[in-house]
PDB file of C-alpha atoms and ligand atoms in Angstrom:
ATOM      1  CA  MET V 281      94.130 103.668 -41.597  1.00  0.00           C
ATOM      2  CA  SER V 282      93.415 100.537 -39.461  1.00  0.00           C
ATOM      3  CA  ARG V 283      96.003  99.404 -36.871  1.00  0.00           C
ATOM      4  CA  LEU V 284      96.127  95.929 -38.782  1.00  0.00           C
ATOM      5  CA  ALA V 285      96.434  97.597 -42.254  1.00  0.00           C
ATOM      6  CA  GLY V 286      98.977  95.593 -44.413  1.00  0.00           C
ATOM      7  CA  GLN V 287      99.037  92.589 -42.133  1.00  0.00           C
ATOM      8  CA  THR V 288      98.496  89.067 -43.434  1.00  0.00           C
ATOM      9  CA  VAL V 289      96.043  86.960 -41.469  1.00  0.00           C
ATOM     10  CA  LEU V 290      95.412  83.245 -41.847  1.00  0.00           C
ATOM     11  CA  ILE V 291      92.098  81.984 -40.400  1.00  0.00           C
ATOM     12  CA  SER V 292      91.684  78.202 -40.299  1.00  0.00           C
ATOM     13  CA  GLY V 293      88.143  77.031 -40.372  1.00  0.00           C
ATOM     14  CA  ALA V 294      86.976  80.189 -42.434  1.00  0.00           C
ATOM     15  CA  SER V 295      84.210  78.553 -44.049  1.00  0.00           C
ATOM     16  CA  SER V 296      81.652  78.858 -41.220  1.00  0.00           C
ATOM     17  CA  GLY V 297      80.728  80.216 -37.719  1.00  0.00           C
ATOM     18  CA  ILE V 298      83.392  81.952 -35.737  1.00  0.00           C
ATOM     19  CA  GLY V 299      86.047  81.754 -38.499  1.00  0.00           C
ATOM     20  CA  ALA V 300      83.774  83.192 -41.220  1.00  0.00           C
ATOM     21  CA  ALA V 301      82.751  86.027 -38.795  1.00  0.00           C
ATOM     22  CA  CYS V 302      86.384  86.809 -38.215  1.00  0.00           C
ATOM     23  CA  ALA V 303      87.000  87.050 -41.910  1.00  0.00           C
ATOM     24  CA  GLU V 304      84.018  89.422 -42.393  1.00  0.00           C
ATOM     25  CA  LEU V 305      85.073  91.700 -39.437  1.00  0.00           C
ATOM     26  CA  LEU V 306      88.547  91.917 -40.723  1.00  0.00           C
ATOM     27  CA  ALA V 307      87.545  92.453 -44.151  1.00  0.00           C
ATOM     28  CA  PRO V 308      87.166  96.298 -44.224  1.00  0.00           C
ATOM     29  CA  LEU V 309      90.532  96.752 -42.190  1.00  0.00           C
ATOM     30  CA  GLU V 310      92.943  96.611 -45.110  1.00  0.00           C
ATOM     31  CA  VAL V 311      94.352  93.226 -44.170  1.00  0.00           C
ATOM     32  CA  ARG V 312      95.567  90.476 -46.593  1.00  0.00           C
ATOM     33  CA  LEU V 313      93.275  87.409 -45.663  1.00  0.00           C
ATOM     34  CA  ILE V 314      94.105  83.726 -46.090  1.00  0.00           C
ATOM     35  CA  LEU V 315      90.901  81.821 -45.684  1.00  0.00           C
ATOM     36  CA  LEU V 316      91.383  78.104 -45.072  1.00  0.00           C
ATOM     37  CA  ALA V 317      89.033  75.184 -44.844  1.00  0.00           C
ATOM     38  CA  ARG V 318      87.863  72.074 -46.775  1.00  0.00           C
ATOM     39  CA  ARG V 319      84.679  73.244 -48.174  1.00  0.00           C
ATOM     40  CA  THR V 320      85.587  75.494 -50.918  1.00  0.00           C
ATOM     41  CA  ALA V 321      82.033  76.431 -51.982  1.00  0.00           C
ATOM     42  CA  LYS V 322      81.380  77.723 -48.497  1.00  0.00           C
ATOM     43  CA  LEU V 323      84.814  79.548 -48.582  1.00  0.00           C
ATOM     44  CA  GLN V 324      83.737  81.342 -51.719  1.00  0.00           C
ATOM     45  CA  LEU V 325      80.555  82.606 -50.118  1.00  0.00           C
ATOM     46  CA  VAL V 326      82.586  83.962 -47.143  1.00  0.00           C
ATOM     47  CA  ALA V 327      84.957  85.610 -49.671  1.00  0.00           C
ATOM     48  CA  ASP V 328      82.037  87.271 -51.499  1.00  0.00           C
ATOM     49  CA  ARG V 329      80.980  88.742 -48.281  1.00  0.00           C
ATOM     50  CA  CYS V 330      84.590  89.836 -47.603  1.00  0.00           C
ATOM     51  CA  VAL V 331      84.773  91.675 -50.945  1.00  0.00           C
ATOM     52  CA  ALA V 332      81.327  93.225 -50.149  1.00  0.00           C
ATOM     53  CA  ALA V 333      82.715  94.517 -46.907  1.00  0.00           C
ATOM     54  CA  GLY V 334      85.769  96.021 -48.662  1.00  0.00           C
ATOM     55  CA  THR V 335      88.391  93.518 -49.119  1.00  0.00           C
ATOM     56  CA  ASP V 336      90.338  93.983 -52.382  1.00  0.00           C
ATOM     57  CA  LEU V 337      90.230  90.639 -54.434  1.00  0.00           C
ATOM     58  CA  ASP V 338      94.096  90.824 -54.691  1.00  0.00           C
ATOM     59  CA  ASN V 339      94.130  90.763 -50.765  1.00  0.00           C
ATOM     60  CA  LEU V 340      92.297  87.511 -50.465  1.00  0.00           C
ATOM     61  CA  LEU V 341      93.454  83.900 -50.817  1.00  0.00           C
ATOM     62  CA  LEU V 342      91.208  80.791 -50.489  1.00  0.00           C
ATOM     63  CA  VAL V 343      93.068  77.637 -49.525  1.00  0.00           C
ATOM     64  CA  GLU V 344      91.388  74.172 -49.637  1.00  0.00           C
ATOM     65  CA  TRP V 345      93.070  72.451 -46.721  1.00  0.00           C
ATOM     66  CA  ASP V 346      92.487  69.707 -44.340  1.00  0.00           C
ATOM     67  CA  VAL V 347      94.174  70.809 -41.067  1.00  0.00           C
ATOM     68  CA  ARG V 348      94.736  67.104 -40.067  1.00  0.00           C
ATOM     69  CA  GLN V 349      97.561  66.991 -42.746  1.00  0.00           C
ATOM     70  CA  PRO V 350     100.877  68.309 -41.626  1.00  0.00           C
ATOM     71  CA  PHE V 351     101.191  71.852 -43.156  1.00  0.00           C
ATOM     72  CA  GLY V 352     104.176  73.740 -44.670  1.00  0.00           C
ATOM     73  CA  LEU V 353     104.499  77.166 -46.022  1.00  0.00           C
ATOM     74  CA  GLU V 354     105.199  75.595 -49.499  1.00  0.00           C
ATOM     75  CA  HIS V 355     101.400  75.006 -49.768  1.00  0.00           C
ATOM     76  CA  LEU V 356     100.940  78.743 -50.040  1.00  0.00           C
ATOM     77  CA  PRO V 357     101.896  80.836 -53.017  1.00  0.00           C
ATOM     78  CA  VAL V 358     105.065  82.859 -52.632  1.00  0.00           C
ATOM     79  CA  GLY V 359     104.106  86.229 -51.575  1.00  0.00           C
ATOM     80  CA  TRP V 360     101.604  84.847 -48.950  1.00  0.00           C
ATOM     81  CA  ARG V 361     104.001  83.063 -46.667  1.00  0.00           C
ATOM     82  CA  SER V 362     104.734  85.988 -44.373  1.00  0.00           C
ATOM     83  CA  ILE V 363     101.816  85.560 -41.909  1.00  0.00           C
ATOM     84  CA  ASP V 364     101.448  88.219 -39.225  1.00  0.00           C
ATOM     85  CA  ILE V 365      98.379  86.868 -37.584  1.00  0.00           C
ATOM     86  CA  LEU V 366      97.262  83.128 -37.132  1.00  0.00           C
ATOM     87  CA  ILE V 367      93.863  82.433 -35.963  1.00  0.00           C
ATOM     88  CA  ASN V 368      93.683  78.769 -35.126  1.00  0.00           C
ATOM     89  CA  ASN V 369      89.998  78.253 -35.390  1.00  0.00           C
ATOM     90  CA  ALA V 370      89.404  75.073 -37.269  1.00  0.00           C
ATOM     91  CA  GLY V 371      87.854  72.588 -34.824  1.00  0.00           C
ATOM     92  CA  LEU V 372      84.982  70.241 -34.157  1.00  0.00           C
ATOM     93  CA  SER V 373      83.223  68.037 -31.821  1.00  0.00           C
ATOM     94  CA  ARG V 374      81.781  64.715 -32.835  1.00  0.00           C
ATOM     95  CA  GLY V 375      79.341  62.850 -30.784  1.00  0.00           C
ATOM     96  CA  LEU V 376      78.152  63.286 -27.197  1.00  0.00           C
ATOM     97  CA  THR V 377      78.739  59.727 -25.930  1.00  0.00           C
ATOM     98  CA  LYS V 378      79.829  58.313 -22.573  1.00  0.00           C
ATOM     99  CA  LEU V 379      83.419  57.258 -22.851  1.00  0.00           C
ATOM    100  CA  PRO V 380      82.830  53.536 -22.594  1.00  0.00           C
ATOM    101  CA  ALA V 381      80.592  53.634 -25.394  1.00  0.00           C
ATOM    102  CA  GLY V 382      82.701  56.169 -27.451  1.00  0.00           C
ATOM    103  CA  GLU V 383      83.468  55.874 -31.167  1.00  0.00           C
ATOM    104  CA  VAL V 384      87.102  55.575 -31.833  1.00  0.00           C
ATOM    105  CA  ALA V 385      86.844  57.430 -35.237  1.00  0.00           C
ATOM    106  CA  ASP V 386      85.215  60.350 -33.534  1.00  0.00           C
ATOM    107  CA  TRP V 387      87.951  60.633 -31.011  1.00  0.00           C
ATOM    108  CA  GLU V 388      90.637  60.521 -33.770  1.00  0.00           C
ATOM    109  CA  GLU V 389      88.909  63.072 -35.799  1.00  0.00           C
ATOM    110  CA  MET V 390      88.670  65.503 -32.838  1.00  0.00           C
ATOM    111  CA  ILE V 391      92.265  64.814 -31.579  1.00  0.00           C
ATOM    112  CA  ASP V 392      93.679  65.273 -35.104  1.00  0.00           C
ATOM    113  CA  THR V 393      91.673  68.332 -35.985  1.00  0.00           C
ATOM    114  CA  ASN V 394      91.586  70.220 -32.759  1.00  0.00           C
ATOM    115  CA  ILE V 395      95.120  69.349 -31.385  1.00  0.00           C
ATOM    116  CA  LYS V 396      97.305  68.238 -34.231  1.00  0.00           C
ATOM    117  CA  GLY V 397      95.914  70.544 -36.874  1.00  0.00           C
ATOM    118  CA  LEU V 398      96.553  73.519 -34.587  1.00  0.00           C
ATOM    119  CA  LEU V 399     100.027  72.310 -33.866  1.00  0.00           C
ATOM    120  CA  TYR V 400     100.970  71.830 -37.616  1.00  0.00           C
ATOM    121  CA  LEU V 401      99.898  75.387 -38.482  1.00  0.00           C
ATOM    122  CA  THR V 402     101.543  76.893 -35.524  1.00  0.00           C
ATOM    123  CA  ARG V 403     104.766  75.081 -36.162  1.00  0.00           C
ATOM    124  CA  ALA V 404     104.643  76.166 -39.683  1.00  0.00           C
ATOM    125  CA  ILE V 405     103.952  79.799 -39.213  1.00  0.00           C
ATOM    126  CA  THR V 406     105.476  80.857 -35.866  1.00  0.00           C
ATOM    127  CA  PRO V 407     109.338  80.628 -36.976  1.00  0.00           C
ATOM    128  CA  GLY V 408     108.540  83.327 -39.534  1.00  0.00           C
ATOM    129  CA  MET V 409     106.884  85.482 -37.025  1.00  0.00           C
ATOM    130  CA  ILE V 410     110.001  85.253 -34.861  1.00  0.00           C
ATOM    131  CA  GLU V 411     112.316  86.076 -37.558  1.00  0.00           C
ATOM    132  CA  ARG V 412     110.273  89.129 -38.761  1.00  0.00           C
ATOM    133  CA  GLY V 413     109.930  90.237 -35.250  1.00  0.00           C
ATOM    134  CA  ARG V 414     106.083  90.481 -35.207  1.00  0.00           C
ATOM    135  CA  GLY V 415     103.115  88.126 -34.928  1.00  0.00           C
ATOM    136  CA  HIS V 416     100.131  87.121 -33.116  1.00  0.00           C
ATOM    137  CA  VAL V 417      98.616  83.675 -32.600  1.00  0.00           C
ATOM    138  CA  VAL V 418      95.025  83.375 -31.506  1.00  0.00           C
ATOM    139  CA  ASN V 419      93.913  79.761 -30.299  1.00  0.00           C
ATOM    140  CA  LEU V 420      90.272  78.917 -30.089  1.00  0.00           C
ATOM    141  CA  GLY V 421      89.851  76.753 -27.072  1.00  0.00           C
ATOM    142  CA  SER V 422      86.474  76.542 -25.244  1.00  0.00           C
ATOM    143  CA  MET V 423      84.928  76.709 -21.955  1.00  0.00           C
ATOM    144  CA  ALA V 424      84.826  72.939 -22.369  1.00  0.00           C
ATOM    145  CA  GLY V 425      88.662  73.013 -21.917  1.00  0.00           C
ATOM    146  CA  ARG V 426      88.090  74.388 -18.436  1.00  0.00           C
ATOM    147  CA  GLN V 427      84.996  72.305 -17.276  1.00  0.00           C
ATOM    148  CA  THR V 428      84.330  68.896 -18.471  1.00  0.00           C
ATOM    149  CA  TYR V 429      80.695  68.064 -18.995  1.00  0.00           C
ATOM    150  CA  PRO V 430      78.806  64.811 -19.133  1.00  0.00           C
ATOM    151  CA  ALA V 431      79.829  62.844 -22.277  1.00  0.00           C
ATOM    152  CA  GLY V 432      81.979  65.592 -23.393  1.00  0.00           C
ATOM    153  CA  ASN V 433      85.139  63.656 -22.423  1.00  0.00           C
ATOM    154  CA  VAL V 434      87.276  63.712 -25.589  1.00  0.00           C
ATOM    155  CA  TYR V 435      86.217  67.033 -26.932  1.00  0.00           C
ATOM    156  CA  CYS V 436      86.892  68.567 -23.508  1.00  0.00           C
ATOM    157  CA  ALA V 437      90.226  66.951 -23.478  1.00  0.00           C
ATOM    158  CA  THR V 438      91.089  68.306 -26.785  1.00  0.00           C
ATOM    159  CA  LYS V 439      90.226  71.863 -25.638  1.00  0.00           C
ATOM    160  CA  ALA V 440      92.114  71.486 -22.313  1.00  0.00           C
ATOM    161  CA  ALA V 441      95.109  70.679 -24.729  1.00  0.00           C
ATOM    162  CA  VAL V 442      94.583  73.869 -26.709  1.00  0.00           C
ATOM    163  CA  ARG V 443      94.848  75.816 -23.429  1.00  0.00           C
ATOM    164  CA  ALA V 444      98.031  74.048 -22.438  1.00  0.00           C
ATOM    165  CA  ILE V 445      99.382  74.577 -25.926  1.00  0.00           C
ATOM    166  CA  SER V 446      98.646  78.341 -25.722  1.00  0.00           C
ATOM    167  CA  GLU V 447     100.300  78.484 -22.307  1.00  0.00           C
ATOM    168  CA  GLY V 448     103.327  76.574 -23.667  1.00  0.00           C
ATOM    169  CA  LEU V 449     103.602  78.700 -26.644  1.00  0.00           C
ATOM    170  CA  LYS V 450     103.452  81.955 -24.754  1.00  0.00           C
ATOM    171  CA  ILE V 451     106.303  80.536 -22.438  1.00  0.00           C
ATOM    172  CA  ASP V 452     108.381  79.449 -25.383  1.00  0.00           C
ATOM    173  CA  LEU V 453     107.953  82.907 -27.193  1.00  0.00           C
ATOM    174  CA  LEU V 454     109.182  84.872 -24.208  1.00  0.00           C
ATOM    175  CA  GLY V 455     111.844  87.204 -25.451  1.00  0.00           C
ATOM    176  CA  THR V 456     110.335  87.615 -28.825  1.00  0.00           C
ATOM    177  CA  PRO V 457     107.534  90.168 -29.717  1.00  0.00           C
ATOM    178  CA  VAL V 458     105.089  87.451 -30.882  1.00  0.00           C
ATOM    179  CA  ARG V 459     101.810  87.360 -28.838  1.00  0.00           C
ATOM    180  CA  VAL V 460      99.537  84.480 -27.967  1.00  0.00           C
ATOM    181  CA  THR V 461      95.799  84.700 -27.157  1.00  0.00           C
ATOM    182  CA  ASN V 462      93.804  81.864 -25.885  1.00  0.00           C
ATOM    183  CA  ILE V 463      90.042  82.413 -26.133  1.00  0.00           C
ATOM    184  CA  ASP V 464      87.493  80.090 -24.607  1.00  0.00           C
ATOM    185  CA  PRO V 465      83.920  80.640 -25.619  1.00  0.00           C
ATOM    186  CA  GLY V 466      80.785  79.217 -24.020  1.00  0.00           C
ATOM    187  CA  LEU V 467      77.898  78.300 -26.219  1.00  0.00           C
ATOM    188  CA  VAL V 468      78.043  79.919 -29.688  1.00  0.00           C
ATOM    189  CA  GLU V 469      75.316  79.253 -32.303  1.00  0.00           C
ATOM    190  CA  THR V 470      77.318  78.155 -35.437  1.00  0.00           C
ATOM    191  CA  GLU V 471      77.313  74.727 -37.311  1.00  0.00           C
ATOM    192  CA  PHE V 472      79.187  73.274 -34.423  1.00  0.00           C
ATOM    193  CA  SER V 473      76.251  71.255 -32.944  1.00  0.00           C
ATOM    194  CA  ALA V 474      75.106  70.131 -36.227  1.00  0.00           C
ATOM    195  CA  VAL V 475      78.649  68.758 -36.846  1.00  0.00           C
ATOM    196  CA  ARG V 476      78.633  67.277 -33.424  1.00  0.00           C
ATOM    197  CA  PHE V 477      75.439  65.383 -34.119  1.00  0.00           C
ATOM    198  CA  HIS V 478      76.568  64.216 -37.540  1.00  0.00           C
ATOM    199  CA  GLY V 479      74.071  66.568 -39.448  1.00  0.00           C
ATOM    200  CA  ASP V 480      71.117  66.255 -37.214  1.00  0.00           C
ATOM    201  CA  TRP V 481      70.007  69.978 -37.230  1.00  0.00           C
ATOM    202  CA  GLU V 482      66.862  69.291 -35.069  1.00  0.00           C
ATOM    203  CA  LYS V 483      69.132  67.817 -32.340  1.00  0.00           C
ATOM    204  CA  ALA V 484      71.447  70.777 -32.847  1.00  0.00           C
ATOM    205  CA  ASP V 485      68.848  73.397 -32.435  1.00  0.00           C
ATOM    206  CA  ARG V 486      67.826  71.935 -29.184  1.00  0.00           C
ATOM    207  CA  VAL V 487      71.334  72.802 -27.679  1.00  0.00           C
ATOM    208  CA  TYR V 488      70.324  76.540 -28.068  1.00  0.00           C
ATOM    209  CA  GLU V 489      66.721  76.084 -27.204  1.00  0.00           C
ATOM    210  CA  GLY V 490      65.315  78.905 -24.987  1.00  0.00           C
ATOM    211  CA  LEU V 491      68.622  80.769 -24.562  1.00  0.00           C
ATOM    212  CA  THR V 492      70.383  83.512 -26.293  1.00  0.00           C
ATOM    213  CA  PRO V 493      73.738  82.155 -27.137  1.00  0.00           C
ATOM    214  CA  LEU V 494      76.831  83.916 -28.422  1.00  0.00           C
ATOM    215  CA  THR V 495      77.005  84.506 -32.200  1.00  0.00           C
ATOM    216  CA  GLY V 496      80.255  83.984 -34.202  1.00  0.00           C
ATOM    217  CA  MET V 497      80.557  87.741 -34.579  1.00  0.00           C
ATOM    218  CA  ASP V 498      80.420  88.208 -30.679  1.00  0.00           C
ATOM    219  CA  VAL V 499      83.598  85.963 -30.669  1.00  0.00           C
ATOM    220  CA  ALA V 500      85.160  87.709 -33.615  1.00  0.00           C
ATOM    221  CA  GLU V 501      84.779  91.058 -32.043  1.00  0.00           C
ATOM    222  CA  THR V 502      86.535  89.899 -28.755  1.00  0.00           C
ATOM    223  CA  ILE V 503      89.404  88.506 -30.939  1.00  0.00           C
ATOM    224  CA  LEU V 504      89.614  91.886 -32.769  1.00  0.00           C
ATOM    225  CA  PHE V 505      89.974  93.625 -29.457  1.00  0.00           C
ATOM    226  CA  ALA V 506      92.978  91.415 -28.539  1.00  0.00           C
ATOM    227  CA  LEU V 507      94.512  91.906 -31.993  1.00  0.00           C
ATOM    228  CA  THR V 508      94.345  95.600 -31.778  1.00  0.00           C
ATOM    229  CA  ARG V 509      96.049  96.152 -28.537  1.00  0.00           C
ATOM    230  CA  PRO V 510      99.289  98.017 -28.557  1.00  0.00           C
ATOM    231  CA  ALA V 511     102.351  95.904 -29.364  1.00  0.00           C
ATOM    232  CA  HIS V 512     103.420  95.706 -25.605  1.00  0.00           C
ATOM    233  CA  VAL V 513      99.958  94.365 -24.494  1.00  0.00           C
ATOM    234  CA  ASN V 514      99.257  90.609 -24.762  1.00  0.00           C
ATOM    235  CA  ILE V 515      95.652  89.500 -23.966  1.00  0.00           C
ATOM    236  CA  SER V 516      96.663  85.976 -22.805  1.00  0.00           C
ATOM    237  CA  ASP V 517      93.480  84.355 -21.715  1.00  0.00           C
ATOM    238  CA  ILE V 518      89.828  85.023 -22.346  1.00  0.00           C
ATOM    239  CA  LEU V 519      86.657  83.241 -21.151  1.00  0.00           C
ATOM    240  CA  LEU V 520      83.620  84.523 -23.086  1.00  0.00           C
ATOM    241  CA  MET V 521      80.208  83.383 -22.072  1.00  0.00           C
ATOM    242  CA  PRO V 522      76.688  84.164 -23.045  1.00  0.00           C
ATOM    243  CA  THR V 523      74.918  85.985 -20.102  1.00  0.00           C
ATOM    244  CA  ALA V 524      72.543  83.051 -20.148  1.00  0.00           C
ATOM    245  CA  GLN V 525      75.180  80.502 -19.313  1.00  0.00           C
ATOM    246  CA  SER V 526      77.075  80.299 -16.060  1.00  0.00           C
ATOM    247  CA  THR V 527      78.885  77.055 -16.267  1.00  0.00           C
ATOM    248  CA  ALA V 528      79.300  74.124 -18.739  1.00  0.00           C
ATOM    249  CA  THR V 529      75.868  72.647 -17.738  1.00  0.00           C
ATOM    250  CA  LEU V 530      74.101  75.697 -15.991  1.00  0.00           C
ATOM    251  CA  VAL V 531      72.223  77.624 -18.509  1.00  0.00           C
ATOM    252  CA  ASP V 532      69.055  79.854 -18.210  1.00  0.00           C
ATOM    253  CA  ARG V 533      66.695  78.816 -21.086  1.00  0.00           C
ATOM    254  CA  GLN V 534      64.206  81.699 -20.487  1.00  0.00           C
ATOM    255  CA  THR V 535      66.241  84.337 -22.284  1.00  0.00           C
ATOM    256  CA  ARG V 536      65.281  83.757 -25.898  1.00  0.00           C
ATOM    257  CA  LYS V 537      61.715  84.960 -26.874  1.00  0.00           C
TER     258      LYS V 537
HETATM  259  N1  LIG S1349      80.207  76.777 -31.298  1.00  0.00           N
HETATM  260  C1  LIG S1349      80.576  76.671 -30.022  1.00  0.00           C
HETATM  261  O1  LIG S1349      79.659  76.597 -29.180  1.00  0.00           O
HETATM  262  C2  LIG S1349      81.973  76.793 -29.715  1.00  0.00           C
HETATM  263  C3  LIG S1349      82.376  77.080 -28.455  1.00  0.00           C
HETATM  264  C4  LIG S1349      83.626  77.134 -27.927  1.00  0.00           C
HETATM  265  C5  LIG S1349      84.634  76.910 -28.928  1.00  0.00           C
HETATM  266  N2  LIG S1349      84.360  76.574 -30.302  1.00  0.00           N
HETATM  267  C6  LIG S1349      85.446  76.325 -31.092  1.00  0.00           C
HETATM  268  O2  LIG S1349      85.376  77.368 -32.110  1.00  0.00           O
HETATM  269  C7  LIG S1349      85.997  76.945 -33.354  1.00  0.00           C
HETATM  270  C8  LIG S1349      85.078  77.186 -34.487  1.00  0.00           C
HETATM  271  O3  LIG S1349      83.883  76.484 -34.350  1.00  0.00           O
HETATM  272  P1  LIG S1349      82.499  77.045 -34.926  1.00  0.00           P
HETATM  273  O4  LIG S1349      81.493  77.179 -33.595  1.00  0.00           O
HETATM  274  O5  LIG S1349      82.674  78.172 -35.744  1.00  0.00           O
HETATM  275  O6  LIG S1349      81.961  75.738 -35.653  1.00  0.00           O
HETATM  276  P2  LIG S1349      81.661  75.679 -37.191  1.00  0.00           P
HETATM  277  O7  LIG S1349      80.573  76.664 -37.727  1.00  0.00           O
HETATM  278  O8  LIG S1349      81.306  74.091 -37.393  1.00  0.00           O
HETATM  279  O9  LIG S1349      82.961  75.843 -37.880  1.00  0.00           O
HETATM  280  C9  LIG S1349      84.129  75.082 -37.852  1.00  0.00           C
HETATM  281  C10 LIG S1349      85.223  75.350 -38.892  1.00  0.00           C
HETATM  282  O10 LIG S1349      86.182  74.485 -38.804  1.00  0.00           O
HETATM  283  C11 LIG S1349      86.561  73.942 -40.015  1.00  0.00           C
HETATM  284  N3  LIG S1349      87.198  72.677 -39.999  1.00  0.00           N
HETATM  285  C12 LIG S1349      86.594  71.539 -39.307  1.00  0.00           C
HETATM  286  N4  LIG S1349      87.562  70.476 -39.572  1.00  0.00           N
HETATM  287  C13 LIG S1349      88.475  70.861 -40.356  1.00  0.00           C
HETATM  288  C14 LIG S1349      89.685  70.356 -40.925  1.00  0.00           C
HETATM  289  N5  LIG S1349      89.771  69.071 -40.732  1.00  0.00           N
HETATM  290  N6  LIG S1349      90.418  71.138 -41.780  1.00  0.00           N
HETATM  291  C15 LIG S1349      90.102  72.380 -42.101  1.00  0.00           C
HETATM  292  N7  LIG S1349      89.130  73.060 -41.490  1.00  0.00           N
HETATM  293  C16 LIG S1349      88.137  72.231 -40.731  1.00  0.00           C
HETATM  294  C17 LIG S1349      85.187  73.887 -40.753  1.00  0.00           C
HETATM  295  O11 LIG S1349      85.574  73.997 -42.345  1.00  0.00           O
HETATM  296  P3  LIG S1349      85.266  72.844 -43.334  1.00  0.00           P
HETATM  297  O12 LIG S1349      84.221  71.824 -42.741  1.00  0.00           O
HETATM  298  O13 LIG S1349      84.797  73.611 -44.597  1.00  0.00           O
HETATM  299  O14 LIG S1349      86.684  72.284 -43.475  1.00  0.00           O
HETATM  300  C18 LIG S1349      84.551  75.123 -40.309  1.00  0.00           C
HETATM  301  O15 LIG S1349      84.979  76.308 -41.074  1.00  0.00           O
HETATM  302  C19 LIG S1349      86.269  75.345 -33.151  1.00  0.00           C
HETATM  303  O16 LIG S1349      87.631  75.228 -32.827  1.00  0.00           O
HETATM  304  C20 LIG S1349      85.258  75.113 -31.927  1.00  0.00           C
HETATM  305  O17 LIG S1349      85.789  73.992 -31.261  1.00  0.00           O
HETATM  306  C21 LIG S1349      82.965  76.563 -30.535  1.00  0.00           C
END
């Protein structure tokens, strides 16, 4: 029996990339999975893969939700509201533009999704964790929250905010058994860059050209490690980089054959 058996896990942004990989990795571990995102067709594909990996259909709930809206537990069916693990993964970058030329709509989308969306879910779900005396919140920050890179301005700011929120949450949960993990990956090859460049996949592919980036599964496996530590162990902070990346801007583009 897995250490996580019987626990209910909500993954935001489960339709793609890191969130989808978390779902697939957790699927055989006898957990109840709530997969949340806006694109239901994509969510369904992830759900099919979870079922193939061992999740019982009764243990799978797909929720079409835009995290930019304030969230309340009433949006989940009764019976799915006692969440043990919250993976705050939904997030995005929009544009790579110097700040004086920045698009206000892009800024708002990043701030509303990456900061406010994460806060809404956390606010709705953590009181129940405290009440039930168990819980774990995992926040997807980014190496971009530690080092600002050229034209990264607002995206980097949102991830620095995630880092501050993770620290603040850990402080505010002291005296409870609820754990908080902040994970900051470097380059991960997902739909992330295609979203950043508004669907320009050629431009997106150039981000990973010549280097071996992390995969969504690399990040998911690291999250699973944090989730499966004994109850008295809190992995607070993780910086996870591809071997071919040293800093935000220093990458070795000779590693991918
Ligand atoms: N890829 C990287 O290099 C990298 C590095 C460090 C950190 N991260 C962080 O990792 C997280 C996951 O990114 P990824 O790389 O897996 O990118 P991805 O493949 O583009 O996945 C992003 C996920 O977030 C969801 N999402 C975006 N806006 C949403 C909204 N308003 N409401 C609900 N869901 C929303 C998307 O679902 P829908 O579009 O279906 O709603 C999708 O499932 C993000 O927080 C990102 O900032 C990524």
